[in-house]
Amino acid sequence: MSASRPVIGLTTYLQQAQTGVWDVRASFLPAIYFEGVGMAGGISVLLPPQPVDEAIAERLLDGLDGLIITGGRDVDPSTYGAERHVTTDEPVPDSRIRDALEFALLRAALRRQMPVLGICRGAQVLNVALGGTLHQHLPDVVGHTRHQQGNAVFTTSSIRTVPGSRVASLVGPDTEAQCYHHQAIDRLGDGLVVSASDTDGVIEAVEIDPAQHPGRWVVAVQWHPEERLDDLRLFAGLVGAATAYANQKVNA
């Protein structure tokens, strides 16, 4: 017996938002994220930031076959033992709720060996969850602002993948990626390997080390694949892995 289309959970924003006459705290996510999942053959479920403990995280994952940690605000630097850089988003109660939920969901998903895709902030959350650190402001490191020019304008970066990596198997030896990030991975988290970098040497993708965890599907990219829905390879990779995970549950 095989499962039907896999169910993918996507984390969401929690912040003040305006729509029509309303100006309220809201959980939301740009539609292109779940459109990408749907076009790749998955079913999307949005996961609003909320108070969480280990039991809640496990219960949320019970109905899922895969997890996407989406883009958003900067991760609270205190979670990786750093002081806040002046350019880093100031942590507020709502952003701390999101941080805590995503860390809990990610750790629970890793325990279950559930497929995970991290996107932009999601790559940073994965790295920090596994003990890594972040560069808080890339212009201090690379000397320019091309990774995030501002005003919601994405820039194109030339990405080279690491031969033999899962990311290379998905997108090939190189790709032109849509980027909007002023932070990036610094010290690599435990059990992760670099699977792509840009021409400045900035880490643009990581994945679980296949030598340590063969068969695991945990991939995170610093760029925004949802901005290029004419290229569904990363979404399709996650949906394929989630389908296999769902079938294992059905047949267990």
Coordinates of N, CA and C in Angstrom, one line a residue:
M1 N 0.9 -1.2 0.0 CA 0.0 0.0 0.0 C 0.9 1.2 0.0
S2 N 0.5 2.2 -0.8 CA 1.3 3.5 -0.9 C 0.5 4.6 -0.4
A3 N 1.2 5.7 0.1 CA 0.5 6.9 0.6 C 0.1 7.7 -0.6
S4 N -0.8 8.6 -0.4 CA -1.2 9.6 -1.4 C -0.2 10.7 -1.4
R5 N -0.5 11.8 -2.0 CA 0.4 13.0 -2.1 C 0.9 13.3 -0.7
P6 N 2.2 13.6 -0.5 CA 2.7 13.9 0.9 C 2.2 15.2 1.4
V7 N 2.1 15.3 2.7 CA 1.7 16.6 3.4 C 3.0 17.2 3.9
I8 N 3.2 18.5 3.4 CA 4.4 19.3 3.8 C 4.0 20.4 4.7
G9 N 4.6 20.5 5.9 CA 4.4 21.6 6.8 C 5.3 22.8 6.5
L10 N 4.8 24.0 6.4 CA 5.6 25.2 6.2 C 5.5 26.1 7.3
T11 N 6.6 26.6 7.9 CA 6.5 27.5 9.0 C 6.2 28.9 8.4
T12 N 5.7 29.8 9.3 CA 5.1 31.1 8.9 C 5.7 32.2 9.7
Y13 N 5.4 33.4 9.2 CA 5.7 34.6 9.9 C 4.7 34.9 11.1
L14 N 5.1 35.7 12.0 CA 4.2 36.2 13.1 C 4.6 37.6 13.3
Q15 N 3.8 38.6 12.8 CA 4.1 40.0 13.0 C 2.9 40.8 12.6
Q16 N 3.1 42.1 12.8 CA 2.0 43.0 12.5 C 1.8 43.0 10.9
A17 N 0.5 43.0 10.5 CA 0.3 43.0 9.1 C -1.0 43.8 8.8
Q18 N -1.1 44.3 7.6 CA -2.2 45.1 7.2 C -2.9 44.4 6.0
T19 N -4.2 44.4 6.1 CA -5.1 43.9 5.0 C -6.4 44.6 5.0
G20 N -6.8 45.3 4.0 CA -8.0 46.1 4.0 C -8.0 47.1 5.1
V21 N -9.0 47.1 5.9 CA -9.1 48.0 7.1 C -8.4 47.5 8.3
W22 N -7.9 46.3 8.3 CA -7.3 45.7 9.4 C -5.8 45.9 9.5
D23 N -5.3 46.1 10.7 CA -3.9 46.2 11.1 C -3.7 45.4 12.3
V24 N -3.3 44.1 12.2 CA -3.3 43.2 13.3 C -2.1 42.3 13.3
R25 N -1.8 41.7 14.5 CA -0.8 40.6 14.5 C -1.3 39.5 13.7
A26 N -0.5 38.9 12.9 CA -1.0 37.9 12.0 C 0.1 36.9 11.7
S27 N -0.3 35.6 11.4 CA 0.6 34.6 10.9 C 0.3 34.5 9.4
F28 N 1.4 34.6 8.6 CA 1.2 34.6 7.1 C 2.4 34.0 6.5
L29 N 2.3 33.7 5.2 CA 3.4 33.2 4.4 C 3.1 33.6 2.9
P30 N 4.1 34.2 2.2 CA 3.9 34.4 0.8 C 3.5 33.2 0.0
A31 N 2.5 33.3 -0.9 CA 1.9 32.2 -1.5 C 2.8 31.4 -2.4
I32 N 3.9 32.0 -2.9 CA 4.8 31.3 -3.8 C 5.4 30.1 -3.1
Y33 N 5.6 30.1 -1.7 CA 6.1 28.9 -1.1 C 5.2 27.7 -1.2
F34 N 3.9 27.9 -0.9 CA 3.0 26.7 -1.0 C 2.6 26.4 -2.4
E35 N 2.7 27.4 -3.3 CA 2.5 27.1 -4.7 C 3.6 26.2 -5.2
G36 N 4.8 26.4 -4.8 CA 5.9 25.6 -5.2 C 5.7 24.2 -4.8
V37 N 5.3 24.0 -3.5 CA 5.0 22.6 -3.0 C 3.9 22.0 -3.8
G38 N 2.8 22.7 -4.1 CA 1.7 22.1 -4.9 C 2.1 21.8 -6.3
M39 N 2.8 22.6 -6.9 CA 3.3 22.4 -8.3 C 4.2 21.1 -8.3
A40 N 4.9 20.9 -7.2 CA 5.8 19.7 -7.2 C 5.1 18.4 -6.8
G41 N 3.8 18.5 -6.4 CA 3.1 17.4 -6.1 C 2.7 17.1 -4.7
G42 N 3.0 18.1 -3.8 CA 2.8 18.0 -2.4 C 1.5 18.7 -2.0
I43 N 1.1 18.5 -0.7 CA 0.0 19.2 -0.1 C 0.6 20.1 1.0
S44 N 0.2 21.4 1.1 CA 0.8 22.3 2.1 C -0.1 22.4 3.3
V45 N 0.6 22.5 4.4 CA -0.1 22.9 5.7 C 0.8 24.0 6.3
L46 N 0.1 25.1 6.7 CA 0.9 26.2 7.3 C 0.9 26.0 8.8
L47 N 2.1 26.3 9.4 CA 2.3 26.1 10.8 C 2.5 27.5 11.5
P48 N 1.5 28.0 12.1 CA 1.7 29.3 12.8 C 2.6 29.3 14.0
P49 N 3.4 30.3 14.2 CA 4.2 30.4 15.4 C 3.3 30.4 16.7
Q50 N 3.6 29.6 17.6 CA 2.8 29.4 18.9 C 3.7 28.9 19.9
P51 N 3.3 29.0 21.2 CA 4.1 28.4 22.3 C 4.3 27.0 22.1
V52 N 5.5 26.4 22.4 CA 5.8 25.1 22.0 C 6.6 24.4 23.1
D53 N 6.4 23.1 23.2 CA 7.3 22.2 23.9 C 7.5 21.0 23.1
E54 N 8.3 20.1 23.6 CA 8.7 18.9 22.8 C 7.4 18.1 22.4
A55 N 6.5 18.0 23.3 CA 5.3 17.2 23.0 C 4.4 17.8 21.9
I56 N 4.3 19.2 22.0 CA 3.6 19.9 21.0 C 4.3 19.7 19.6
A57 N 5.6 19.9 19.6 CA 6.3 19.7 18.3 C 6.1 18.3 17.7
E58 N 6.1 17.3 18.6 CA 5.9 16.0 18.1 C 4.5 15.8 17.5
R59 N 3.5 16.4 18.2 CA 2.1 16.2 17.8 C 1.9 16.9 16.5
L60 N 2.5 18.1 16.3 CA 2.4 18.8 15.0 C 3.0 18.0 13.9
L61 N 4.1 17.3 14.1 CA 4.7 16.5 13.0 C 4.0 15.2 12.7
D62 N 3.1 14.8 13.6 CA 2.4 13.5 13.4 C 1.6 13.5 12.1
G63 N 1.1 14.7 11.7 CA 0.3 14.7 10.5 C 1.1 15.1 9.2
L64 N 2.4 15.2 9.3 CA 3.3 15.7 8.2 C 4.2 14.6 7.7
D65 N 4.6 14.7 6.5 CA 5.5 13.9 5.8 C 6.8 14.6 5.5
G66 N 6.8 15.9 5.6 CA 8.0 16.7 5.3 C 7.9 18.1 5.9
L67 N 9.0 18.8 6.0 CA 9.0 20.1 6.7 C 9.8 21.1 5.9
I68 N 9.3 22.3 5.8 CA 10.0 23.4 5.2 C 10.1 24.5 6.2
I69 N 11.4 24.9 6.6 CA 11.6 26.1 7.4 C 11.8 27.2 6.5
T70 N 10.9 28.2 6.5 CA 10.9 29.2 5.5 C 11.8 30.4 5.8
G71 N 11.7 31.4 4.9 CA 12.5 32.7 5.1 C 11.8 33.6 6.2
G72 N 12.5 34.7 6.5 CA 12.0 35.6 7.4 C 13.0 36.4 8.2
R73 N 12.7 36.9 9.4 CA 13.5 37.8 10.1 C 14.8 37.0 10.6
D74 N 15.8 37.8 11.0 CA 17.0 37.3 11.5 C 16.8 36.4 12.8
V75 N 17.5 35.4 12.9 CA 17.5 34.5 14.1 C 18.1 35.3 15.3
D76 N 17.5 35.2 16.4 CA 18.0 35.8 17.6 C 19.5 35.4 17.9
P77 N 20.4 36.3 17.9 CA 21.8 35.9 18.1 C 22.1 35.2 19.4
S78 N 21.3 35.5 20.4 CA 21.6 34.8 21.7 C 21.4 33.3 21.6
T79 N 20.7 32.8 20.5 CA 20.6 31.4 20.3 C 21.9 30.7 19.9
Y80 N 22.8 31.5 19.4 CA 24.1 30.9 19.1 C 25.3 31.7 19.8
G81 N 24.9 32.3 21.0 CA 25.9 32.8 21.9 C 26.6 34.1 21.4
A82 N 25.9 34.9 20.6 CA 26.5 36.1 20.1 C 25.7 37.4 20.6
E83 N 26.4 38.5 20.6 CA 25.8 39.8 20.8 C 25.2 40.2 19.5
R84 N 24.1 41.0 19.6 CA 23.4 41.5 18.4 C 24.2 42.5 17.7
H85 N 24.4 42.3 16.4 CA 25.0 43.3 15.5 C 24.0 44.4 15.3
V86 N 24.4 45.6 15.1 CA 23.5 46.8 14.9 C 22.6 46.6 13.8
T87 N 23.0 45.8 12.7 CA 22.1 45.6 11.6 C 21.1 44.4 11.7
T88 N 21.3 43.6 12.8 CA 20.5 42.4 13.0 C 19.1 42.8 13.5
D89 N 18.1 42.2 13.0 CA 16.7 42.5 13.5 C 16.7 42.3 15.0
E90 N 16.1 43.3 15.7 CA 16.0 43.2 17.1 C 15.0 42.1 17.5
P91 N 15.4 41.2 18.3 CA 14.4 40.2 18.8 C 13.3 40.8 19.5
V92 N 12.1 40.4 19.2 CA 10.8 40.8 19.9 C 10.1 39.6 20.3
P93 N 9.1 39.7 21.2 CA 8.4 38.5 21.6 C 7.9 37.6 20.5
D94 N 7.3 38.2 19.5 CA 6.8 37.3 18.4 C 7.9 36.6 17.6
S95 N 9.0 37.3 17.4 CA 10.1 36.6 16.7 C 10.7 35.5 17.5
R96 N 10.7 35.7 18.8 CA 11.2 34.6 19.7 C 10.3 33.4 19.7
I97 N 9.0 33.6 19.6 CA 8.0 32.5 19.5 C 8.3 31.7 18.3
R98 N 8.6 32.4 17.2 CA 8.8 31.7 15.9 C 10.2 31.0 16.0
D99 N 11.2 31.6 16.5 CA 12.5 30.9 16.7 C 12.3 29.6 17.5
A100 N 11.6 29.7 18.6 CA 11.4 28.5 19.5 C 10.7 27.4 18.8
L101 N 9.6 27.8 18.0 CA 8.8 26.8 17.3 C 9.7 26.1 16.3
E102 N 10.4 26.9 15.5 CA 11.2 26.3 14.4 C 12.3 25.4 14.9
F103 N 13.0 25.8 16.0 CA 14.0 24.9 16.6 C 13.4 23.6 17.1
A104 N 12.2 23.7 17.7 CA 11.6 22.5 18.3 C 11.1 21.6 17.1
L105 N 10.5 22.2 16.1 CA 10.0 21.3 15.0 C 11.2 20.7 14.3
L106 N 12.3 21.4 14.1 CA 13.4 20.9 13.4 C 14.1 19.8 14.1
R107 N 14.3 19.9 15.4 CA 14.9 18.9 16.2 C 14.0 17.6 16.2
A108 N 12.7 17.8 16.3 CA 11.8 16.7 16.3 C 11.8 16.0 15.0
A109 N 11.8 16.8 13.9 CA 11.9 16.2 12.5 C 13.2 15.4 12.3
L110 N 14.3 15.9 12.8 CA 15.6 15.2 12.7 C 15.5 13.9 13.5
R111 N 14.9 13.9 14.7 CA 14.8 12.6 15.4 C 14.0 11.6 14.7
R112 N 13.0 12.1 13.9 CA 12.1 11.1 13.2 C 12.7 10.8 11.8
Q113 N 13.8 11.4 11.4 CA 14.4 11.3 10.1 C 13.4 11.7 9.0
M114 N 12.6 12.7 9.3 CA 11.7 13.3 8.4 C 12.4 14.2 7.4
P115 N 12.1 14.2 6.1 CA 12.7 15.1 5.2 C 12.5 16.6 5.5
V116 N 13.5 17.4 5.4 CA 13.5 18.8 5.7 C 14.2 19.6 4.6
L117 N 13.5 20.7 4.3 CA 14.1 21.7 3.4 C 14.1 23.1 4.1
G118 N 15.3 23.7 4.2 CA 15.4 25.0 4.8 C 15.7 26.0 3.7
I119 N 15.0 27.1 3.8 CA 15.1 28.2 2.8 C 15.5 29.5 3.5
C120 N 16.6 30.0 3.1 CA 17.2 31.3 3.6 C 17.3 31.3 5.1
R121 N 16.4 31.9 5.8 CA 16.5 31.9 7.3 C 16.5 30.4 7.7
G122 N 15.7 29.5 7.0 CA 15.7 28.1 7.3 C 17.0 27.5 7.3
A123 N 17.9 27.9 6.4 CA 19.3 27.3 6.4 C 20.0 27.8 7.7
Q124 N 19.8 29.0 8.1 CA 20.4 29.5 9.3 C 19.9 28.8 10.6
V125 N 18.6 28.6 10.6 CA 18.0 27.9 11.7 C 18.5 26.5 11.9
L126 N 18.6 25.8 10.7 CA 19.2 24.4 10.8 C 20.6 24.5 11.3
N127 N 21.5 25.4 10.8 CA 22.8 25.5 11.3 C 22.9 25.8 12.7
V128 N 22.1 26.7 13.2 CA 22.2 27.1 14.6 C 21.7 26.0 15.5
A129 N 20.6 25.3 15.1 CA 20.0 24.2 15.8 C 21.1 23.1 16.0
L130 N 22.0 22.9 15.1 CA 23.0 21.9 15.2 C 24.4 22.4 15.8
G131 N 24.3 23.6 16.4 CA 25.5 24.1 17.1 C 26.3 25.1 16.3
G132 N 25.9 25.5 15.1 CA 26.7 26.4 14.3 C 26.4 27.9 14.7
T133 N 27.1 28.7 14.0 CA 27.0 30.2 14.2 C 26.8 30.9 12.8
L134 N 26.5 32.2 12.9 CA 26.2 33.0 11.7 C 27.0 34.2 11.6
H135 N 27.4 34.6 10.4 CA 27.8 35.9 10.1 C 26.6 36.8 10.2
Q136 N 26.6 37.8 11.0 CA 25.4 38.7 11.2 C 25.3 39.7 10.1
H137 N 26.4 40.1 9.5 CA 26.3 41.1 8.4 C 27.3 40.9 7.4
L138 N 26.9 40.3 6.2 CA 27.8 39.9 5.2 C 28.7 41.0 4.6
P139 N 28.2 42.2 4.5 CA 29.1 43.3 4.0 C 30.3 43.4 4.8
D140 N 30.3 43.1 6.1 CA 31.5 43.2 7.0 C 32.5 42.1 6.6
V141 N 32.0 41.0 5.9 CA 32.8 39.9 5.6 C 33.3 40.0 4.1
V142 N 32.4 40.3 3.2 CA 32.7 40.3 1.8 C 32.9 41.7 1.2
G143 N 32.6 42.7 1.9 CA 32.8 44.1 1.4 C 31.9 44.7 0.4
H144 N 30.7 44.1 0.3 CA 29.7 44.6 -0.6 C 28.3 44.2 -0.1
T145 N 27.2 44.8 -0.7 CA 25.9 44.5 -0.3 C 25.1 43.8 -1.4
R146 N 25.8 43.1 -2.3 CA 25.0 42.4 -3.4 C 24.1 41.3 -3.0
H147 N 24.4 40.7 -1.8 CA 23.5 39.6 -1.4 C 22.2 40.1 -0.9
Q148 N 22.1 41.3 -0.5 CA 20.8 41.9 -0.1 C 20.9 43.4 -0.4
Q149 N 20.4 43.8 -1.5 CA 20.4 45.2 -1.9 C 19.3 46.0 -1.3
G150 N 18.3 45.4 -0.8 CA 17.2 46.1 -0.1 C 16.0 46.4 -1.0
N151 N 15.0 47.0 -0.4 CA 13.8 47.3 -1.1 C 13.1 46.2 -1.8
A152 N 13.2 45.0 -1.2 CA 12.6 43.7 -1.7 C 13.0 43.4 -3.1
V153 N 14.2 43.8 -3.5 CA 14.7 43.5 -4.8 C 15.7 42.3 -4.7
F154 N 15.4 41.2 -5.3 CA 16.3 40.0 -5.2 C 17.4 40.2 -6.2
T155 N 18.6 39.7 -5.8 CA 19.7 39.7 -6.7 C 20.1 38.3 -7.1
T156 N 20.7 38.2 -8.3 CA 21.1 36.9 -8.8 C 22.5 36.5 -8.4
S157 N 22.8 35.4 -7.8 CA 24.1 35.0 -7.5 C 24.4 33.7 -8.2
S158 N 25.7 33.6 -8.7 CA 26.2 32.4 -9.3 C 26.6 31.4 -8.3
I159 N 26.0 30.2 -8.2 CA 26.2 29.2 -7.2 C 26.9 28.0 -7.8
R160 N 28.0 27.5 -7.1 CA 28.7 26.3 -7.5 C 28.4 25.2 -6.5
T161 N 27.9 24.1 -6.9 CA 27.6 23.0 -6.0 C 28.8 22.1 -5.8
V162 N 28.8 21.4 -4.7 CA 29.9 20.4 -4.4 C 29.6 19.1 -5.1
P163 N 30.5 18.6 -5.9 CA 30.3 17.4 -6.6 C 30.0 16.2 -5.7
G164 N 29.0 15.4 -6.0 CA 28.6 14.3 -5.2 C 27.6 14.7 -4.1
S165 N 27.3 15.9 -3.9 CA 26.3 16.3 -2.8 C 24.9 16.1 -3.3
R166 N 24.0 16.1 -2.4 CA 22.6 16.0 -2.7 C 22.1 17.2 -3.5
V167 N 22.6 18.4 -3.1 CA 22.2 19.6 -3.8 C 22.7 19.5 -5.3
A168 N 23.9 19.0 -5.5 CA 24.4 18.9 -6.9 C 23.5 17.9 -7.7
S169 N 23.0 16.9 -7.0 CA 22.2 15.9 -7.8 C 20.9 16.5 -8.1
L170 N 20.4 17.6 -7.4 CA 19.2 18.2 -7.6 C 19.3 19.3 -8.7
V171 N 20.3 20.2 -8.5 CA 20.4 21.4 -9.4 C 21.5 21.4 -10.4
G172 N 22.4 20.4 -10.3 CA 23.5 20.3 -11.2 C 24.7 21.0 -10.7
P173 N 25.8 21.1 -11.5 CA 27.0 21.7 -11.0 C 27.0 23.2 -10.6
D174 N 26.0 23.9 -11.2 CA 25.9 25.3 -10.9 C 24.5 25.8 -11.2
T175 N 24.2 26.9 -10.6 CA 22.8 27.5 -10.8 C 22.9 29.0 -10.6
E176 N 21.9 29.7 -11.2 CA 21.8 31.1 -10.9 C 20.6 31.3 -9.9
A177 N 20.9 31.8 -8.7 CA 20.0 31.8 -7.6 C 19.5 33.2 -7.2
Q178 N 18.3 33.3 -6.8 CA 17.7 34.5 -6.3 C 18.0 34.7 -4.8
C179 N 18.8 35.7 -4.5 CA 19.2 35.9 -3.1 C 18.7 37.2 -2.5
Y180 N 18.5 37.1 -1.2 CA 18.1 38.3 -0.4 C 18.4 38.0 1.1
H181 N 19.7 38.1 1.4 CA 20.2 37.8 2.7 C 21.4 38.6 3.1
H182 N 21.4 39.2 4.3 CA 22.6 39.9 4.7 C 23.3 39.1 5.8
Q183 N 22.8 37.9 6.1 CA 23.5 37.0 7.0 C 23.8 35.7 6.3
A184 N 24.7 34.9 6.9 CA 25.0 33.6 6.3 C 25.7 32.7 7.3
I185 N 25.8 31.5 7.0 CA 26.5 30.5 7.9 C 27.9 30.9 8.1
D186 N 28.4 30.8 9.3 CA 29.8 31.0 9.7 C 30.3 29.6 10.1
R187 N 30.4 29.3 11.4 CA 30.9 28.0 11.8 C 29.8 27.0 11.5
L188 N 30.1 25.9 10.9 CA 29.2 24.9 10.4 C 28.7 24.1 11.6
G189 N 27.3 23.8 11.6 CA 26.7 23.0 12.7 C 27.2 21.5 12.6
D190 N 27.1 20.8 13.7 CA 27.5 19.4 13.8 C 26.7 18.5 12.8
G191 N 27.4 17.7 12.1 CA 26.8 16.8 11.1 C 26.4 17.4 9.8
L192 N 26.7 18.6 9.6 CA 26.4 19.3 8.3 C 27.6 19.3 7.4
V193 N 27.4 19.3 6.1 CA 28.5 19.6 5.2 C 28.0 20.7 4.2
V194 N 29.0 21.4 3.7 CA 28.7 22.4 2.7 C 28.4 21.8 1.4
S195 N 27.3 22.2 0.7 CA 27.0 21.6 -0.6 C 27.0 22.6 -1.7
A196 N 27.1 23.9 -1.4 CA 27.2 24.9 -2.5 C 27.7 26.2 -1.9
S197 N 28.4 27.0 -2.7 CA 29.0 28.3 -2.3 C 28.8 29.2 -3.5
D198 N 28.9 30.5 -3.2 CA 28.9 31.5 -4.3 C 30.3 31.9 -4.7
T199 N 30.4 32.9 -5.6 CA 31.8 33.3 -6.0 C 32.5 34.1 -5.0
D200 N 31.9 34.5 -3.9 CA 32.6 35.1 -2.8 C 33.0 34.1 -1.7
G201 N 32.7 32.9 -1.9 CA 33.0 31.9 -0.9 C 31.9 31.8 0.2
V202 N 30.8 32.5 0.0 CA 29.7 32.4 1.0 C 29.0 31.1 0.9
I203 N 28.8 30.4 2.0 CA 28.1 29.2 2.0 C 26.6 29.4 1.6
E204 N 26.2 28.8 0.5 CA 24.9 29.0 0.0 C 24.0 27.7 0.1
A205 N 24.5 26.6 0.5 CA 23.7 25.4 0.8 C 24.5 24.4 1.7
V206 N 23.7 23.8 2.5 CA 24.3 22.7 3.4 C 23.3 21.6 3.4
E207 N 23.8 20.4 3.9 CA 23.0 19.2 4.0 C 23.6 18.3 5.0
I208 N 22.7 17.4 5.5 CA 23.2 16.4 6.5 C 24.3 15.6 5.8
D209 N 25.4 15.3 6.5 CA 26.5 14.6 5.9 C 26.1 13.2 5.5
P210 N 26.1 12.8 4.2 CA 25.6 11.5 3.8 C 26.5 10.4 4.3
A211 N 27.8 10.7 4.6 CA 28.7 9.7 5.2 C 28.2 9.2 6.6
Q212 N 27.7 10.2 7.4 CA 27.2 9.9 8.7 C 25.8 9.4 8.7
H213 N 25.0 9.9 7.8 CA 23.5 9.6 7.8 C 23.1 9.3 6.4
P214 N 23.5 8.1 5.9 CA 23.1 7.7 4.5 C 21.6 7.6 4.4
G215 N 21.0 8.1 3.3 CA 19.6 8.0 3.1 C 18.8 9.1 3.7
R216 N 19.4 10.0 4.6 CA 18.6 11.1 5.2 C 18.5 12.2 4.2
W217 N 17.3 12.9 4.2 CA 17.1 14.0 3.3 C 16.9 15.3 4.1
V218 N 18.0 16.0 4.3 CA 18.0 17.3 5.0 C 18.8 18.2 4.2
V219 N 18.2 19.2 3.6 CA 18.9 20.1 2.7 C 18.4 21.5 3.0
A220 N 19.4 22.5 3.0 CA 19.0 23.9 3.3 C 19.8 24.8 2.3
V221 N 19.1 25.7 1.7 CA 19.7 26.6 0.8 C 19.6 28.1 1.3
Q222 N 20.6 28.9 1.1 CA 20.5 30.3 1.5 C 19.7 31.1 0.5
W223 N 19.5 30.6 -0.7 CA 18.8 31.4 -1.7 C 17.3 31.1 -1.6
H224 N 16.5 31.6 -2.5 CA 15.0 31.6 -2.5 C 14.5 30.8 -3.7
P225 N 14.4 29.5 -3.7 CA 13.9 28.7 -4.8 C 12.5 29.1 -5.1
E226 N 11.7 29.5 -4.2 CA 10.3 29.9 -4.4 C 10.2 31.1 -5.4
E227 N 11.2 31.8 -5.5 CA 11.2 33.0 -6.4 C 11.4 32.6 -7.9
R228 N 11.6 31.3 -8.1 CA 11.8 30.8 -9.5 C 11.0 29.5 -9.7
L229 N 9.7 29.7 -9.8 CA 8.8 28.5 -9.8 C 8.8 27.8 -11.2
D230 N 9.6 28.4 -12.1 CA 9.9 27.6 -13.4 C 11.0 26.6 -13.2
D231 N 11.5 26.5 -12.0 CA 12.5 25.5 -11.6 C 12.1 24.9 -10.3
L232 N 11.5 23.8 -10.3 CA 10.9 23.2 -9.1 C 11.8 22.1 -8.5
R233 N 13.1 22.0 -8.9 CA 13.9 20.9 -8.6 C 14.1 20.7 -7.1
L234 N 14.3 21.7 -6.3 CA 14.4 21.6 -4.9 C 13.1 21.2 -4.2
F235 N 12.0 21.8 -4.6 CA 10.7 21.4 -4.1 C 10.4 19.9 -4.5
A236 N 10.7 19.6 -5.7 CA 10.4 18.2 -6.2 C 11.3 17.2 -5.4
G237 N 12.5 17.6 -5.1 CA 13.3 16.7 -4.3 C 12.7 16.4 -2.9
L238 N 12.2 17.5 -2.3 CA 11.6 17.3 -1.0 C 10.3 16.5 -1.1
V239 N 9.5 16.8 -2.1 CA 8.2 16.1 -2.2 C 8.5 14.6 -2.5
G240 N 9.5 14.3 -3.3 CA 9.9 12.9 -3.5 C 10.3 12.2 -2.2
A241 N 11.2 12.9 -1.5 CA 11.6 12.3 -0.2 C 10.5 12.1 0.8
A242 N 9.6 13.1 0.8 CA 8.4 13.0 1.7 C 7.5 11.9 1.3
T243 N 7.4 11.7 0.0 CA 6.5 10.5 -0.5 C 7.1 9.2 0.0
A244 N 8.4 9.0 -0.1 CA 9.1 7.8 0.4 C 8.9 7.7 1.9
Y245 N 9.0 8.8 2.7 CA 8.8 8.8 4.1 C 7.4 8.4 4.5
A246 N 6.4 9.0 3.7 CA 5.0 8.6 4.0 C 4.7 7.2 3.7
N247 N 5.3 6.6 2.7 CA 5.1 5.2 2.4 C 5.7 4.3 3.4
Q248 N 6.8 4.7 4.0 CA 7.4 3.9 5.1 C 6.4 3.9 6.3
K249 N 5.8 5.1 6.6 CA 4.9 5.1 7.7 C 3.7 4.2 7.4
V250 N 3.1 4.2 6.2 CA 2.0 3.4 5.8 C 2.3 1.9 6.0
N251 N 3.5 1.6 5.5 CA 3.8 0.2 5.5 C 4.5 -0.4 6.8
A252 N 4.7 0.5 7.7 CA 5.3 0.1 9.0 C 4.4 -0.8 9.8

